[in-house]
Amino acid sequence: MIGLESLRGLQGALLGAGGIVLPHIDYTAILPELILLGGMLLLLVVAALSPRRLATEFYATATVGIGIASLVASLVLWKDVVSHGPFTAVAKSLDIDGFAVLFLVLVSCVLIVAPMLAVGYLRREGIEGCEYYVLALISGSGAMFMASANDLVLVFLALEVLSLPLYVLAGFDRRRAASSEAAIKYFVLGAFSSAIFVYGIALTYGATGSTNLGQIAAFLARNVLTSNGVLLGGVALLLCGFAFKIAAVPFHMWSPDVYQGAPTPATGFMAALAKAGGFAALLRVFVTSFPTLRSSWQPVIWVVAILTLVLGASFAVVQRDIKRMLAYSSINHAGFILLGLQAATAQGVAASLYYLFIYAFLVLGSFAVVTLVAGRGDDQHDLSRYRGLARRQPVLAGSFTVLLIAQAGAPFTTGFFSKLYVLQAAVAAHSYALAAVAMGSAAIATFFYLRVVFLMYSGSAPVEAGVSPELVEPGAASLAAPALAMAAPSGQALASGLVAAGGAGVEPAWAKRSGGGSGASGEGDGAEPPGEATTGVPETPLSSSPWTVAGLGICVGATVLFGIWPEPIIEFARLATTIF
Amino acid sequence: MSVDASWYLTLAAVLFSIGVVGLLVRRNVIVMFMCVELMLNAANLTFVTFARALDDVGGQVAVFFVLVVAAAEVVVGLGIIVAIFRRRVGATADDAHVLKG
């Protein structure tokens, strides 16, 4: 038998000859990621070996369990970091500090809530299986590595591990043409931005001689390279790559299409996770590695933030599709988070972290409501669907109201504090104009969030009667007048579609359709024009799945609870900002 | 005979630009995809050039990672393209036009 000792000796001789030193891998430092990846492999193996098809609830339970396990591991790591200080692991390619651990906790929470919100959808659409959960877990591990990566090459790898499953999740519902289209758009633009990002890494490496963030910062502190074209080009390309991921304005074009086309629970997951991962790496790379170049990148971020805030809010106003509206609203939120980066202070980073943390719950919950209202087939996203929702489903409408006014920044919700802190950080960094623009965009944003709330609490259900073409009650008309003017053509088109659909008989269209066998509405030609003839699919009642109730309850509960009692998360974000 | 590093860097920059322009003007998804590969390989050439100029093995190692990621992207990308092909006749980007607003 070949002894372990002789193998060790052989290994030592080989390594000694080549001079390669293997890094010491501290497995406790990467335990949360290992739990996700190990759990993912376990799920795949169980799914492959089980003789019959397992229920989607089984995979959801397993995923929630994996999420809780990684949450516990992250909290243990947090205790470690708080008591012993931040440390680097695996040959300094990972930086385990409060900043990283906050994102580990955030991703774990997202992975606990997202499967709960997906169960009902997957069952309803008949695409049960382990794939959704497996892809979510891989993506989550990528987001975790992105937050703790201390090397640009690792940032790139983590970015890809985060993104590739999201491309697949966007095209997850293969029967719908919109889903495939969202996948190909997301994929082509995502790959494009990754390539730009890699070229940025290559140029930065050439200018500074290293891809390690700490060594880059040390090199730049020793040498003044402010007019180095290669370095500035590299930094600019890195910024472009990140801007794509977080959907900041010159590079936001993919986001409304992808958000609209992707299966709705996947959209929520993508919005929460991609934004968290992208911002984690963006904040770390720019604030820790390039602080000496601050005078070069801060004005650029300033311009990007203003464009993102203004265009995100303005385009959201004219959307007729709730998912597109939420996509533009998420672009607007990205602008707010950029305020913290632009400030480039500990206060600013803490504000951004807090914003990202609470935004994940808001967006997951919002898209969960959209999933239910969309009904079977997942294609009823027109704003008119929300008319009278409060009468049909008071609890669902109430939850959506809380989530929307929180996104608008109403007091006693988490959204209020998140906006308050980024604005405080911007003012403390003397970016007064930026703060003023942010306030203005928040006012515009309040309008389109409240419009949905008004719709939900007014009028009757579109499935019950011939819908009147106007969008809002007369009481709200003065507030809604500009949007009404802009939305009028599409509103009329919709109304005529309704008349055409409803004119055939007294019986609502959905009554005929629901008798035609399950899952039929999503199949067939994908080129069906939206808003015509399918307006009658009834929305899924909230009570149809206890999983959705639990997931939505967590999102709404966290929004209200931490809105009234904000100290824990604020303190968490403040303590996490140890990268300075 | 040795060639100056700046020539390689210029070649890489030209390749990268061809990739960017190609991705923006071409309409065939497969060709757009090849343009992304061109951009990634331009970055690889830059990595190798700098690694040689700096006498540091790190840049050459990075190339391996980029190659692996490029391969993974091909797998996912072609999978999505095949999923679309099964519904449509050709792989033209403009055929996918359900989403707009």
Coordinates of C-alpha atoms in Angstrom, one line a residue, chain A residues 153 156-157 160 164-165 167-168 174-185 187-192 194-196 198-199 201-211 230 237 256-258 260-262 319 324 328 524-528 530, chain B residues 9 12-14 16 19-20 23-24 29 32-33 36 39-40 42-44 46-48 50-52 54-62 65-66 68-70 72-74 76-78 80-81 83-84 86-88 93 95-101:
Chain A
V153 CA -9.8 37.8 -11.2
F156 CA -14.7 38.3 -12.5
L157 CA -15.2 34.6 -11.7
E160 CA -19.9 34.9 -14.0
L164 CA -24.7 32.5 -15.8
P165 CA -27.5 30.9 -13.7
Y167 CA -29.3 34.0 -17.7
V168 CA -30.8 30.5 -17.5
R174 CA -39.3 27.9 -22.3
R175 CA -42.9 27.8 -23.5
R176 CA -43.2 31.6 -23.4
A177 CA -41.4 33.4 -26.2
A178 CA -40.9 36.4 -23.9
S179 CA -38.9 34.3 -21.5
S180 CA -36.5 33.0 -24.1
E181 CA -36.1 36.5 -25.5
A182 CA -35.3 37.9 -22.1
A183 CA -32.7 35.2 -21.7
I184 CA -31.0 35.9 -25.0
K185 CA -31.0 39.7 -24.4
F187 CA -27.1 36.8 -22.1
V188 CA -25.7 38.8 -25.0
L189 CA -25.5 42.1 -23.0
G190 CA -24.2 40.3 -19.9
A191 CA -21.5 38.6 -21.9
F192 CA -20.7 41.9 -23.6
S194 CA -18.2 40.7 -18.8
A195 CA -15.9 41.0 -21.8
I196 CA -15.6 44.8 -21.1
V198 CA -12.2 41.5 -18.3
Y199 CA -10.4 44.0 -20.5
I201 CA -9.0 44.0 -15.4
A202 CA -6.2 43.3 -17.9
L203 CA -5.5 47.1 -18.3
T204 CA -5.5 47.6 -14.5
Y205 CA -3.2 44.7 -14.1
G206 CA -0.8 46.1 -16.7
A207 CA -0.8 49.5 -15.0
T208 CA -0.4 48.3 -11.4
G209 CA 1.3 44.9 -11.8
S210 CA -1.3 43.0 -9.7
T211 CA -4.9 41.9 -9.7
V230 CA -3.9 52.6 -19.3
L237 CA -13.9 49.8 -18.3
P256 CA -36.8 46.5 -18.5
D257 CA -36.9 43.8 -21.2
V258 CA -35.3 41.2 -19.0
Q260 CA -40.6 41.9 -18.2
G261 CA -39.8 38.7 -20.0
A262 CA -38.2 36.6 -17.2
Q319 CA -45.0 52.3 -18.3
R324 CA -41.4 47.3 -16.7
Y328 CA -37.4 51.3 -14.1
G524 CA -49.0 27.8 -28.5
D525 CA -47.7 30.7 -30.5
G526 CA -45.8 33.1 -28.5
A527 CA -46.5 36.0 -30.8
E528 CA -49.9 36.7 -29.3
P530 CA -50.4 41.3 -25.1
Chain B
L9 CA -1.3 45.8 -26.8
A12 CA -5.4 43.5 -28.6
A13 CA -7.0 46.9 -28.6
V14 CA -7.9 46.6 -32.3
F16 CA -11.4 44.4 -28.8
G19 CA -15.5 42.8 -31.2
V20 CA -17.4 45.8 -29.7
L23 CA -21.5 43.1 -31.5
L24 CA -23.2 46.4 -31.9
V29 CA -26.9 36.1 -32.5
M32 CA -22.7 38.6 -31.9
F33 CA -21.6 35.7 -29.7
V36 CA -17.9 38.5 -27.4
M39 CA -13.3 40.6 -27.0
L40 CA -12.4 38.0 -24.3
A42 CA -8.3 40.5 -26.8
A43 CA -8.3 40.7 -23.1
N44 CA -6.3 37.5 -22.9
T46 CA -3.4 41.9 -23.1
F47 CA -3.0 39.8 -20.0
V48 CA -0.2 37.7 -21.5
F50 CA 1.5 42.5 -19.5
A51 CA 2.5 39.3 -17.7
R52 CA 5.5 39.0 -20.0
L54 CA 6.0 42.6 -15.8
D55 CA 7.7 39.2 -15.6
D56 CA 4.8 38.1 -13.4
V57 CA 3.0 34.7 -13.8
G58 CA -0.3 36.1 -12.4
G59 CA -1.5 37.5 -15.7
Q60 CA -0.9 34.2 -17.6
V61 CA -2.9 32.3 -14.9
A62 CA -5.7 34.8 -15.3
F65 CA -9.7 31.5 -15.8
V66 CA -10.9 33.7 -18.6
V68 CA -12.8 28.5 -18.6
V69 CA -15.4 31.2 -18.2
A70 CA -15.6 31.7 -21.9
A72 CA -19.0 28.1 -19.7
E73 CA -20.5 31.1 -21.4
V74 CA -20.6 29.2 -24.7
V76 CA -25.1 28.6 -21.5
G77 CA -25.3 30.9 -24.6
L78 CA -25.7 28.1 -27.1
I80 CA -30.4 29.6 -24.9
I81 CA -29.9 30.0 -28.6
A83 CA -34.1 27.1 -27.0
I84 CA -35.0 30.0 -29.3
R86 CA -36.7 25.5 -31.6
R87 CA -39.4 28.2 -31.8
R88 CA -38.1 30.1 -34.8
A93 CA -31.7 39.1 -33.1
D95 CA -36.8 38.2 -34.6
A96 CA -37.0 38.5 -30.8
H97 CA -39.2 41.5 -30.5
V98 CA -41.9 40.6 -28.1
L99 CA -40.5 42.8 -25.3
K100 CA -40.6 46.5 -25.8
G101 CA -42.2 49.5 -24.2

